[in-house]
Amino acid sequence: MAQLPSPPLPRRAAASAPLSCAQERLWFIDAAAPGSAAYNVPLLTHWHEPVDTAALGQALTALVTRHEILRTTYGLREGRPVQYIGEAAPVPVEVFAGPPAEEELARHARAPFDLSAGPPLRCTVWQGGPDGDAMLLVFHHIAVDGWSLGALYEDLAAAYDQAVAGGTPQLPQPTVQYADFAEWDREVAAHPAMAERVAARLAELRTASGDLALGSCPPRPALPEGDRRGAQHTFQVTAELAAQVEELASAVRATPFVVLLAAFQAVVQRWTGQEEFLLGTVAANRPHPAVEELIGFFVNTVPLHCAPRADWTFERLCTEVRGEAFRALSHQRLPFEQLTAAAGGDRSRPPGPLATVGFVLQNAPAPRLGDRPRWGPPRLLPTGTTKLDVTLTLEYAPDGLRGTVEYDTDRYTADTARQLAAHFTALLAAAVAAPDTALRALPLTDPSAGRLPRTVLAGPRRDLAAEYRDRLAGTAAGATAPHGGGDA
């Protein structure tokens, strides 16, 4: 398979640049559904001390001075989207008294961005609440991803420390900026090797469909991606179960991602009845050392080929998933939009999207804020939208794993999301406790939890066609046999 090039990544210091492949996808989604909150990133933090809002404003200004992507706007030039790097300007901090109500948080979290006017960043502070001051930072996803947040909060903390000490915050400039990466990314995407890699990966995925229905559900509405209404169900994977996942991962020489994904594959197989399908996940996709600590939107959607067999043990499934996860990692630089476009023109593969159900393990490094951080960990607020039909997201927490099922409310209900989460945790617990168990024998729920939905497959595999043929044969034999006994 052709190797992708890795050209030099210099500092260009240009005032404009093309969009990276990942950015361009988001720009088109925003253009098709202007005013959507689908790609808002609202992060709520509670402070351990009163917020000095003047110092916070200075710190945010230092942050956007260091990272050009936080002062970038977007427009069209010669029919193509382009990004324009603006001058650093003071970042306003909106301040309210008292704790924020849920409705107020939702309103601020879901307020749309105008990418042509910028900036892709807002800050709101609520002071004087019983749980301390609260800060809501809202970004547009085109400017940040989950792997950016560690660097972002570290830089903000350093700048805030300088400001409260009475100085003018000064942060060092990175060796390259996101616009430099975008130029580099487009150069790699245009190389002939990229088209070869896309075709090769699609050949591996050709027999599987990503167009899934979890049980009985209405058809997918014909809406732009940014206009899809969504909701969330949250659940907990206990610390004890998370530790068992780690132990099994070590035993099968894999990562916890592999074990968790294997469990989700087994659940999806039971819900859909399909033995071969595609799931979507996201990869960090930071292909050059110079961008590892950079703020920006790098993540890429990666389709995963899933083919769990009911007679495999869970340990065998983990081994198979480990191989596919490695292959997917090697393909994380293939732009999802290029894969999607090529798949749409391939009539030999099943029709429909490459991914409608997603699985994500958020394992980005936490910010290094010292022994006495000024604020707690950020909490991502819901936006009332969804990107896929269903996405299961897991995130490490002090008490285990925090799970979220985000779902399209036009296709699925809150009960569906709750059942899916319950089935995942039940099957995962049984699988890590006895990994030599066949997939068909792994329970989806405790007997006390009630009956399974009629559309979910459970129990041993049955050859219904053979049973039907045997029944027909028995009926025919009974019809021709002599009757015995009876009254005269």
CSV table of C-alpha atoms in Angstrom, one decimal:
chain,number,residue,atom,x,y,z
A,1,MET,CA,0.0,0.0,0.0
A,2,ALA,CA,1.3,3.4,-0.9
A,3,GLN,CA,2.8,5.5,1.9
A,4,LEU,CA,1.5,8.9,2.6
A,5,PRO,CA,4.1,11.7,2.3
A,6,SER,CA,5.3,13.6,5.3
A,7,PRO,CA,6.5,17.0,3.9
A,8,PRO,CA,8.1,19.6,6.1
A,9,LEU,CA,5.8,21.7,8.2
A,10,PRO,CA,7.2,25.2,8.3
A,11,ARG,CA,5.9,28.4,9.9
A,12,ARG,CA,4.3,30.3,7.1
A,13,ALA,CA,2.9,33.2,9.1
A,14,ALA,CA,0.3,33.8,6.4
A,15,ALA,CA,-2.8,36.0,6.9
A,16,SER,CA,-5.0,33.3,5.3
A,17,ALA,CA,-5.0,29.6,4.5
A,18,PRO,CA,-7.2,26.9,3.1
A,19,LEU,CA,-9.2,24.9,5.6
A,20,SER,CA,-7.9,21.5,6.7
A,21,CYS,CA,-9.9,18.5,5.6
A,22,ALA,CA,-11.5,18.2,9.0
A,23,GLN,CA,-12.4,21.9,9.1
A,24,GLU,CA,-13.8,21.9,5.7
A,25,ARG,CA,-16.4,19.2,6.6
A,26,LEU,CA,-17.5,21.3,9.6
A,27,TRP,CA,-17.7,24.5,7.5
A,28,PHE,CA,-20.0,22.8,4.9
A,29,ILE,CA,-22.2,21.4,7.7
A,30,ASP,CA,-22.4,24.9,9.2
A,31,ALA,CA,-23.2,26.4,5.8
A,32,ALA,CA,-26.0,23.9,5.3
A,33,ALA,CA,-27.5,24.5,8.7
A,34,PRO,CA,-26.6,28.0,9.8
A,35,GLY,CA,-27.4,28.8,13.4
A,36,SER,CA,-27.0,25.2,14.5
A,37,ALA,CA,-25.5,24.3,17.9
A,38,ALA,CA,-24.4,20.9,16.7
A,39,TYR,CA,-20.7,21.7,16.8
A,40,ASN,CA,-20.7,24.0,19.8
A,41,VAL,CA,-18.4,22.9,22.5
A,42,PRO,CA,-19.8,24.3,25.8
A,43,LEU,CA,-17.5,23.6,28.8
A,44,LEU,CA,-18.7,24.4,32.3
A,45,THR,CA,-16.2,24.6,35.2
A,46,HIS,CA,-16.7,25.4,38.9
A,47,TRP,CA,-14.0,27.4,40.6
A,48,HIS,CA,-12.5,26.7,44.0
A,49,GLU,CA,-12.1,30.4,44.6
A,50,PRO,CA,-13.8,33.7,43.5
A,51,VAL,CA,-13.1,34.5,39.9
A,52,ASP,CA,-11.2,37.7,39.2
A,53,THR,CA,-13.0,38.6,36.0
A,54,ALA,CA,-10.6,41.3,35.0
A,55,ALA,CA,-7.7,38.9,35.3
A,56,LEU,CA,-9.7,36.2,33.4
A,57,GLY,CA,-10.3,38.6,30.6
A,58,GLN,CA,-6.5,39.3,30.4
A,59,ALA,CA,-5.8,35.6,30.4
A,60,LEU,CA,-8.2,34.9,27.6
A,61,THR,CA,-6.7,37.7,25.6
A,62,ALA,CA,-3.3,36.1,26.1
A,63,LEU,CA,-4.7,32.7,25.1
A,64,VAL,CA,-6.1,34.0,21.7
A,65,THR,CA,-2.8,35.9,21.2
A,66,ARG,CA,-0.9,32.7,21.5
A,67,HIS,CA,-3.3,30.6,19.4
A,68,GLU,CA,-4.3,32.1,16.0
A,69,ILE,CA,-7.1,29.5,15.6
A,70,LEU,CA,-9.0,31.3,18.4
A,71,ARG,CA,-9.1,34.5,16.4
A,72,THR,CA,-9.8,33.0,13.0
A,73,THR,CA,-12.8,33.7,10.8
A,74,TYR,CA,-14.0,31.8,7.7
A,75,GLY,CA,-15.3,32.9,4.3
A,76,LEU,CA,-15.2,32.1,0.6
A,77,ARG,CA,-12.5,33.0,-1.9
A,78,GLU,CA,-12.8,31.9,-5.5
A,79,GLY,CA,-15.6,29.5,-4.5
A,80,ARG,CA,-13.5,27.7,-1.9
A,81,PRO,CA,-13.7,28.1,1.9
A,82,VAL,CA,-10.7,29.9,3.4
A,83,GLN,CA,-9.7,30.9,6.9
A,84,TYR,CA,-8.5,34.4,7.8
A,85,ILE,CA,-6.3,35.0,10.8
A,86,GLY,CA,-7.3,38.2,12.7
A,87,GLU,CA,-5.4,40.4,15.1
A,88,ALA,CA,-5.5,39.6,18.8
A,89,ALA,CA,-8.3,41.6,20.6
A,90,PRO,CA,-9.6,41.7,24.1
A,91,VAL,CA,-12.0,38.8,24.9
A,92,PRO,CA,-15.1,40.1,26.7
A,93,VAL,CA,-16.3,38.2,29.8
A,94,GLU,CA,-20.0,38.3,30.5
A,95,VAL,CA,-20.7,38.3,34.2
A,96,PHE,CA,-24.0,37.4,36.1
A,97,ALA,CA,-24.8,37.2,39.8
A,98,GLY,CA,-25.9,34.0,41.4
A,99,PRO,CA,-25.8,30.4,40.2
A,100,PRO,CA,-26.9,29.7,36.6
A,101,ALA,CA,-30.3,28.0,36.1
A,102,GLU,CA,-30.3,25.0,33.7
A,103,GLU,CA,-32.3,27.0,31.2
A,104,GLU,CA,-29.8,29.8,31.3
A,105,LEU,CA,-26.9,27.5,30.8
A,106,ALA,CA,-28.6,25.8,27.9
A,107,ARG,CA,-29.3,29.2,26.2
A,108,HIS,CA,-25.6,30.2,26.5
A,109,ALA,CA,-24.4,26.8,25.5
A,110,ARG,CA,-26.5,26.6,22.4
A,111,ALA,CA,-26.2,30.2,21.1
A,112,PRO,CA,-24.9,29.9,17.5
A,113,PHE,CA,-21.6,31.2,16.2
A,114,ASP,CA,-21.2,33.2,13.0
A,115,LEU,CA,-18.0,31.7,11.6
A,116,SER,CA,-17.6,34.6,9.1
A,117,ALA,CA,-17.5,37.2,11.9
A,118,GLY,CA,-15.9,35.3,14.8
A,119,PRO,CA,-14.4,34.8,17.2
A,120,PRO,CA,-15.1,31.1,17.8
A,121,LEU,CA,-15.0,31.7,21.6
A,122,ARG,CA,-17.3,33.0,24.3
A,123,CYS,CA,-16.9,33.3,28.1
A,124,THR,CA,-19.6,33.7,30.7
A,125,VAL,CA,-19.1,33.8,34.5
A,126,TRP,CA,-21.7,33.4,37.3
A,127,GLN,CA,-20.5,34.7,40.7
A,128,GLY,CA,-21.8,34.1,44.2
A,129,GLY,CA,-23.5,30.8,43.9
A,130,PRO,CA,-23.6,28.3,46.8
A,131,ASP,CA,-21.2,26.0,45.0
A,132,GLY,CA,-18.8,28.8,44.1
A,133,ASP,CA,-18.3,30.7,40.9
A,134,ALA,CA,-19.0,29.0,37.6
A,135,MET,CA,-17.3,29.7,34.2
A,136,LEU,CA,-18.8,28.6,30.8
A,137,LEU,CA,-16.4,28.6,27.9
A,138,VAL,CA,-18.1,27.9,24.6
A,139,PHE,CA,-16.0,27.2,21.5
A,140,HIS,CA,-16.9,26.2,18.0
A,141,HIS,CA,-15.6,22.8,17.2
A,142,ILE,CA,-13.9,24.1,14.1
A,143,ALA,CA,-11.3,25.7,16.5
A,144,VAL,CA,-10.8,23.0,19.1
A,145,ASP,CA,-11.1,19.3,19.7
A,146,GLY,CA,-11.0,17.1,22.8
A,147,TRP,CA,-7.2,16.7,22.6
A,148,SER,CA,-6.8,20.5,22.5
A,149,LEU,CA,-8.4,21.0,26.0
A,150,GLY,CA,-5.4,19.9,28.0
A,151,ALA,CA,-3.2,22.6,26.4
A,152,LEU,CA,-6.0,25.1,26.4
A,153,TYR,CA,-6.6,25.0,30.1
A,154,GLU,CA,-2.9,24.8,31.0
A,155,ASP,CA,-2.3,28.0,29.0
A,156,LEU,CA,-5.3,29.7,30.5
A,157,ALA,CA,-4.1,28.8,34.0
A,158,ALA,CA,-0.6,30.1,33.4
A,159,ALA,CA,-1.9,33.3,32.0
A,160,TYR,CA,-4.4,33.8,34.8
A,161,ASP,CA,-1.7,33.3,37.4
A,162,GLN,CA,0.4,36.0,35.7
A,163,ALA,CA,-2.6,38.4,35.7
A,164,VAL,CA,-3.6,37.9,39.3
A,165,ALA,CA,0.0,38.5,40.3
A,166,GLY,CA,-0.3,42.0,38.7
A,167,GLY,CA,1.6,41.3,35.5
A,168,THR,CA,0.5,41.4,31.9
A,169,PRO,CA,0.1,37.8,30.8
A,170,GLN,CA,2.6,36.6,28.2
A,171,LEU,CA,2.5,33.2,26.7
A,172,PRO,CA,5.2,31.8,24.3
A,173,GLN,CA,4.4,31.4,20.7
A,174,PRO,CA,4.1,27.9,19.3
A,175,THR,CA,6.6,26.8,16.6
A,176,VAL,CA,3.7,26.5,14.1
A,177,GLN,CA,0.1,27.6,14.0
A,178,TYR,CA,-3.0,25.7,12.9
A,179,ALA,CA,-3.1,27.5,9.6
A,180,ASP,CA,0.3,26.1,8.9
A,181,PHE,CA,-1.0,22.6,9.5
A,182,ALA,CA,-4.0,23.2,7.3
A,183,GLU,CA,-1.7,24.0,4.4
A,184,TRP,CA,0.3,20.9,5.1
A,185,ASP,CA,-2.8,18.8,5.4
A,186,ARG,CA,-4.2,19.9,2.0
A,187,GLU,CA,-0.8,19.1,0.4
A,188,VAL,CA,-0.9,15.5,1.9
A,189,ALA,CA,-4.6,15.1,0.9
A,190,ALA,CA,-3.9,16.0,-2.7
A,191,HIS,CA,-1.0,13.5,-3.1
A,192,PRO,CA,-1.8,10.5,-5.4
A,193,ALA,CA,-1.0,8.1,-2.5
A,194,MET,CA,-4.0,9.4,-0.6
A,195,ALA,CA,-6.5,8.3,-3.3
A,196,GLU,CA,-4.8,4.9,-3.4
A,197,ARG,CA,-5.1,4.6,0.4
A,198,VAL,CA,-8.8,5.6,0.3
A,199,ALA,CA,-9.5,3.0,-2.4
A,200,ALA,CA,-7.7,0.3,-0.5
A,201,ARG,CA,-9.5,1.0,2.8
A,202,LEU,CA,-12.9,1.1,1.0
A,203,ALA,CA,-12.1,-2.4,-0.4
A,204,GLU,CA,-11.6,-3.6,3.1
A,205,LEU,CA,-15.0,-2.2,4.2
A,206,ARG,CA,-16.9,-3.1,1.0
A,207,THR,CA,-19.1,-5.9,2.3
A,208,ALA,CA,-20.2,-4.1,5.5
A,209,SER,CA,-22.9,-1.5,5.9
A,210,GLY,CA,-22.8,1.4,8.3
A,211,ASP,CA,-26.6,2.1,7.9
A,212,LEU,CA,-27.9,0.5,11.1
A,213,ALA,CA,-31.2,0.4,12.8
A,214,LEU,CA,-31.1,-0.5,16.5
A,215,GLY,CA,-34.3,-2.4,16.9
A,216,SER,CA,-37.5,-1.1,15.5
A,217,CYS,CA,-37.3,2.6,14.7
A,218,PRO,CA,-38.6,5.1,12.2
A,219,PRO,CA,-36.5,6.0,9.1
A,220,ARG,CA,-33.8,8.6,9.4
A,221,PRO,CA,-35.2,12.1,8.6
A,222,ALA,CA,-33.8,13.8,5.6
A,223,LEU,CA,-32.2,16.7,7.5
A,224,PRO,CA,-28.8,18.4,7.2
A,225,GLU,CA,-26.4,17.0,9.8
A,226,GLY,CA,-26.4,20.2,11.8
A,227,ASP,CA,-30.2,20.2,12.1
A,228,ARG,CA,-30.6,16.8,13.7
A,229,ARG,CA,-32.3,17.0,17.1
A,230,GLY,CA,-30.7,15.0,19.9
A,231,ALA,CA,-30.8,14.1,23.5
A,232,GLN,CA,-28.5,12.3,26.0
A,233,HIS,CA,-28.7,9.6,28.6
A,234,THR,CA,-25.8,9.3,31.0
A,235,PHE,CA,-24.8,6.3,33.0
A,236,GLN,CA,-21.9,5.0,35.1
A,237,VAL,CA,-19.4,2.2,34.7
A,238,THR,CA,-18.2,1.4,38.2
A,239,ALA,CA,-14.6,1.7,39.2
A,240,GLU,CA,-14.5,-2.1,39.9
A,241,LEU,CA,-15.8,-2.9,36.4
A,242,ALA,CA,-13.4,-0.4,34.8
A,243,ALA,CA,-10.5,-2.1,36.7
A,244,GLN,CA,-11.6,-5.5,35.3
A,245,VAL,CA,-11.6,-4.0,31.8
A,246,GLU,CA,-8.0,-2.9,32.4
A,247,GLU,CA,-7.0,-6.4,33.6
A,248,LEU,CA,-8.6,-8.1,30.6
A,249,ALA,CA,-7.0,-5.6,28.3
A,250,SER,CA,-3.6,-6.4,29.7
A,251,ALA,CA,-4.3,-10.2,29.5
A,252,VAL,CA,-5.2,-10.0,25.8
A,253,ARG,CA,-2.4,-7.5,25.1
A,254,ALA,CA,-4.7,-4.8,24.0
A,255,THR,CA,-6.0,-1.4,25.2
A,256,PRO,CA,-9.1,-0.8,27.3
A,257,PHE,CA,-10.6,0.8,24.1
A,258,VAL,CA,-10.4,-2.6,22.4
A,259,VAL,CA,-12.3,-4.4,25.3
A,260,LEU,CA,-14.9,-1.7,25.5
A,261,LEU,CA,-15.4,-1.6,21.8
A,262,ALA,CA,-15.7,-5.4,21.7
A,263,ALA,CA,-18.5,-5.3,24.2
A,264,PHE,CA,-20.3,-2.6,22.3
A,265,GLN,CA,-19.9,-4.6,19.0
A,266,ALA,CA,-21.5,-7.6,20.7
A,267,VAL,CA,-24.5,-5.4,21.9
A,268,VAL,CA,-24.9,-3.8,18.5
A,269,GLN,CA,-24.9,-7.2,16.8
A,270,ARG,CA,-27.7,-8.4,19.1
A,271,TRP,CA,-29.7,-5.3,18.5
A,272,THR,CA,-29.4,-5.3,14.7
A,273,GLY,CA,-29.1,-9.0,14.0
A,274,GLN,CA,-26.3,-8.2,11.5
A,275,GLU,CA,-23.1,-10.2,11.7
A,276,GLU,CA,-21.1,-7.6,9.7
A,277,PHE,CA,-21.4,-3.9,10.0
A,278,LEU,CA,-19.5,-0.6,10.4
A,279,LEU,CA,-19.2,1.6,13.5
A,280,GLY,CA,-17.7,5.0,13.6
A,281,THR,CA,-15.1,6.2,16.0
A,282,VAL,CA,-12.8,9.3,16.2
A,283,ALA,CA,-9.0,9.4,16.1
A,284,ALA,CA,-6.8,12.1,17.4
A,285,ASN,CA,-5.1,12.5,14.0
A,286,ARG,CA,-2.1,14.6,15.0
A,287,PRO,CA,0.3,13.3,12.4
A,288,HIS,CA,3.2,15.6,13.0
A,289,PRO,CA,5.2,16.2,16.2
A,290,ALA,CA,4.9,20.0,15.8
A,291,VAL,CA,1.1,19.9,16.3
A,292,GLU,CA,0.9,17.6,19.4
A,293,GLU,CA,0.4,20.5,21.8
A,294,LEU,CA,-1.4,22.8,19.4
A,295,ILE,CA,-5.0,23.9,19.8
A,296,GLY,CA,-7.2,23.2,16.8
A,297,PHE,CA,-9.6,20.7,15.1
A,298,PHE,CA,-7.6,17.6,14.1
A,299,VAL,CA,-9.9,14.7,14.9
A,300,ASN,CA,-11.1,12.5,12.1
A,301,THR,CA,-14.0,10.0,11.9
A,302,VAL,CA,-12.8,6.5,11.2
A,303,PRO,CA,-15.1,3.6,10.2
A,304,LEU,CA,-14.4,0.4,12.0
A,305,HIS,CA,-15.2,-3.0,10.4
A,306,CYS,CA,-17.1,-5.2,12.9
A,307,ALA,CA,-17.8,-8.9,12.4
A,308,PRO,CA,-18.5,-10.6,15.7
A,309,ARG,CA,-19.5,-14.2,15.5
A,310,ALA,CA,-21.9,-15.7,18.0
A,311,ASP,CA,-19.8,-18.8,18.6
A,312,TRP,CA,-16.6,-16.8,19.3
A,313,THR,CA,-15.6,-16.3,22.9
A,314,PHE,CA,-15.4,-12.7,24.1
A,315,GLU,CA,-11.6,-13.1,24.4
A,316,ARG,CA,-11.5,-14.2,20.7
A,317,LEU,CA,-13.6,-11.1,19.8
A,318,CYS,CA,-11.1,-8.9,21.7
A,319,THR,CA,-8.3,-10.3,19.6
A,320,GLU,CA,-10.1,-9.6,16.4
A,321,VAL,CA,-11.0,-6.1,17.5
A,322,ARG,CA,-7.4,-5.5,18.4
A,323,GLY,CA,-6.4,-6.1,14.8
A,324,GLU,CA,-9.1,-3.9,13.4
A,325,ALA,CA,-8.3,-1.1,15.8
A,326,PHE,CA,-4.6,-1.2,14.7
A,327,ARG,CA,-5.7,-1.1,11.0
A,328,ALA,CA,-8.0,1.8,11.8
A,329,LEU,CA,-5.2,3.7,13.5
A,330,SER,CA,-3.1,3.3,10.4
A,331,HIS,CA,-5.9,4.8,8.4
A,332,GLN,CA,-6.7,7.8,10.7
A,333,ARG,CA,-5.2,10.3,8.2
A,334,LEU,CA,-7.7,9.3,5.5
A,335,PRO,CA,-10.2,12.3,5.4
A,336,PHE,CA,-13.6,11.0,6.2
A,337,GLU,CA,-15.2,13.1,3.5
A,338,GLN,CA,-12.9,11.5,0.9
A,339,LEU,CA,-14.0,8.1,2.1
A,340,THR,CA,-17.6,9.1,2.0
A,341,ALA,CA,-17.4,10.5,-1.5
A,342,ALA,CA,-15.6,7.5,-2.8
A,343,ALA,CA,-18.1,5.1,-1.1
A,344,GLY,CA,-21.0,7.0,-2.7
A,345,GLY,CA,-19.6,6.3,-6.1
A,346,ASP,CA,-19.0,2.6,-5.4
A,347,ARG,CA,-22.1,0.6,-6.5
A,348,SER,CA,-20.6,-2.7,-5.3
A,349,ARG,CA,-20.9,-1.8,-1.6
A,350,PRO,CA,-24.1,-1.5,0.5
A,351,PRO,CA,-25.9,1.8,0.1
A,352,GLY,CA,-26.1,4.3,2.9
A,353,PRO,CA,-23.7,6.2,5.2
A,354,LEU,CA,-20.4,4.7,6.3
A,355,ALA,CA,-21.3,5.4,10.0
A,356,THR,CA,-24.6,6.0,11.7
A,357,VAL,CA,-23.7,4.5,15.1
A,358,GLY,CA,-20.5,5.6,16.9
A,359,PHE,CA,-18.3,4.6,19.8
A,360,VAL,CA,-15.8,6.9,21.4
A,361,LEU,CA,-13.5,6.6,24.4
A,362,GLN,CA,-12.3,10.0,25.5
A,363,ASN,CA,-8.8,9.4,26.7
A,364,ALA,CA,-7.1,12.7,26.0
A,365,PRO,CA,-4.6,13.8,28.6
A,366,ALA,CA,-6.0,15.9,31.4
A,367,PRO,CA,-4.5,19.4,31.8
A,368,ARG,CA,-1.6,19.7,34.2
A,369,LEU,CA,-2.8,22.3,36.7
A,370,GLY,CA,-0.7,21.6,39.7
A,371,ASP,CA,-1.6,20.4,43.2
A,372,ARG,CA,-4.1,23.3,43.9
A,373,PRO,CA,-6.0,24.0,40.7
A,374,ARG,CA,-8.2,27.1,40.7
A,375,TRP,CA,-11.1,25.2,39.1
A,376,GLY,CA,-12.5,21.7,38.7
A,377,PRO,CA,-12.6,19.6,35.6
A,378,PRO,CA,-14.7,20.9,32.8
A,379,ARG,CA,-18.1,19.3,32.1
A,380,LEU,CA,-19.3,19.2,28.5
A,381,LEU,CA,-22.9,20.4,28.3
A,382,PRO,CA,-25.5,19.0,25.9
A,383,THR,CA,-26.5,21.1,22.9
A,384,GLY,CA,-29.8,19.4,22.0
A,385,THR,CA,-28.4,18.0,18.8
A,386,THR,CA,-26.7,14.9,17.6
A,387,LYS,CA,-24.2,14.1,14.9
A,388,LEU,CA,-25.0,10.4,14.4
A,389,ASP,CA,-28.1,8.3,15.0
A,390,VAL,CA,-26.5,7.0,18.2
A,391,THR,CA,-23.1,7.5,19.8
A,392,LEU,CA,-21.8,5.8,22.9
A,393,THR,CA,-19.1,7.9,24.6
A,394,LEU,CA,-17.1,6.8,27.5
A,395,GLU,CA,-14.9,9.1,29.6
A,396,TYR,CA,-12.5,8.3,32.4
A,397,ALA,CA,-13.7,9.7,35.8
A,398,PRO,CA,-12.4,9.3,39.4
A,399,ASP,CA,-15.2,6.7,40.1
A,400,GLY,CA,-14.8,4.6,36.9
A,401,LEU,CA,-16.1,5.6,33.5
A,402,ARG,CA,-18.8,8.1,32.7
A,403,GLY,CA,-21.0,7.0,29.8
A,404,THR,CA,-23.2,9.0,27.5
A,405,VAL,CA,-25.6,7.7,24.9
A,406,GLU,CA,-26.4,10.6,22.5
A,407,TYR,CA,-29.2,9.8,20.2
A,408,ASP,CA,-31.4,11.2,17.4
A,409,THR,CA,-34.8,11.9,18.9
A,410,ASP,CA,-36.5,11.5,15.6
A,411,ARG,CA,-35.4,7.8,15.5
A,412,TYR,CA,-35.0,6.7,19.1
A,413,THR,CA,-36.5,7.3,22.5
A,414,ALA,CA,-35.1,7.9,25.9
A,415,ASP,CA,-36.1,4.3,26.8
A,416,THR,CA,-34.0,3.0,23.9
A,417,ALA,CA,-31.0,4.9,25.1
A,418,ARG,CA,-31.5,3.6,28.7
A,419,GLN,CA,-31.8,0.0,27.5
A,420,LEU,CA,-28.7,0.3,25.3
A,421,ALA,CA,-26.7,1.6,28.2
A,422,ALA,CA,-28.0,-1.1,30.5
A,423,HIS,CA,-27.3,-3.8,28.0
A,424,PHE,CA,-23.8,-2.6,27.4
A,425,THR,CA,-22.9,-2.5,31.1
A,426,ALA,CA,-24.5,-5.9,31.7
A,427,LEU,CA,-22.7,-7.6,28.8
A,428,LEU,CA,-19.4,-5.9,29.6
A,429,ALA,CA,-19.6,-7.1,33.3
A,430,ALA,CA,-20.3,-10.7,32.2
A,431,ALA,CA,-17.7,-10.7,29.5
A,432,VAL,CA,-14.8,-9.4,31.6
A,433,ALA,CA,-15.8,-11.8,34.4
A,434,ALA,CA,-15.7,-14.8,32.1
A,435,PRO,CA,-14.0,-13.9,28.8
A,436,ASP,CA,-14.0,-17.5,27.6
A,437,THR,CA,-17.8,-17.4,27.3
A,438,ALA,CA,-19.3,-17.5,23.8
A,439,LEU,CA,-20.9,-14.2,22.7
A,440,ARG,CA,-24.3,-15.8,22.2
A,441,ALA,CA,-24.3,-16.8,25.9
A,442,LEU,CA,-23.4,-13.4,27.3
A,443,PRO,CA,-26.5,-11.8,29.0
A,444,LEU,CA,-27.7,-8.4,28.0
A,445,THR,CA,-29.4,-7.7,31.3
A,446,ASP,CA,-30.2,-9.2,34.7
A,447,PRO,CA,-33.3,-11.3,34.9
A,448,SER,CA,-34.8,-8.8,37.4
A,449,ALA,CA,-34.4,-5.9,34.9
A,450,GLY,CA,-37.4,-7.1,32.9
A,451,ARG,CA,-38.0,-8.5,29.4
A,452,LEU,CA,-35.8,-7.6,26.4
A,453,PRO,CA,-37.3,-5.6,23.6
A,454,ARG,CA,-38.8,-7.9,21.0
A,455,THR,CA,-36.3,-6.7,18.3
A,456,VAL,CA,-33.2,-7.7,20.3
A,457,LEU,CA,-31.7,-11.1,19.7
A,458,ALA,CA,-31.0,-13.2,22.8
A,459,GLY,CA,-30.4,-16.8,23.7
A,460,PRO,CA,-28.7,-19.6,21.6
A,461,ARG,CA,-28.6,-19.4,17.9
A,462,ARG,CA,-31.4,-21.3,16.1
A,463,ASP,CA,-31.6,-22.3,12.5
A,464,LEU,CA,-35.2,-21.2,11.9
A,465,ALA,CA,-35.2,-22.4,8.3
A,466,ALA,CA,-34.2,-25.9,9.3
A,467,GLU,CA,-36.8,-25.9,12.1
A,468,TYR,CA,-39.5,-24.8,9.6
A,469,ARG,CA,-38.5,-27.6,7.1
A,470,ASP,CA,-38.6,-30.2,9.9
A,471,ARG,CA,-42.0,-28.9,11.0
A,472,LEU,CA,-43.4,-29.2,7.4
A,473,ALA,CA,-42.0,-32.7,7.1
A,474,GLY,CA,-43.7,-33.7,10.4
A,475,THR,CA,-47.0,-32.2,9.3
A,476,ALA,CA,-46.9,-34.1,6.0
A,477,ALA,CA,-46.1,-37.4,7.7
A,478,GLY,CA,-49.0,-36.9,10.1
A,479,ALA,CA,-51.4,-36.3,7.3
A,480,THR,CA,-50.6,-39.6,5.6
A,481,ALA,CA,-50.3,-41.9,8.7
A,482,PRO,CA,-53.3,-44.1,9.7
A,483,HIS,CA,-55.4,-43.0,12.6
A,484,GLY,CA,-55.3,-45.3,15.6
A,485,GLY,CA,-57.8,-45.8,18.4
A,486,GLY,CA,-61.0,-43.9,18.9
A,487,ASP,CA,-64.6,-44.8,19.7
A,488,ALA,CA,-66.6,-47.0,17.4
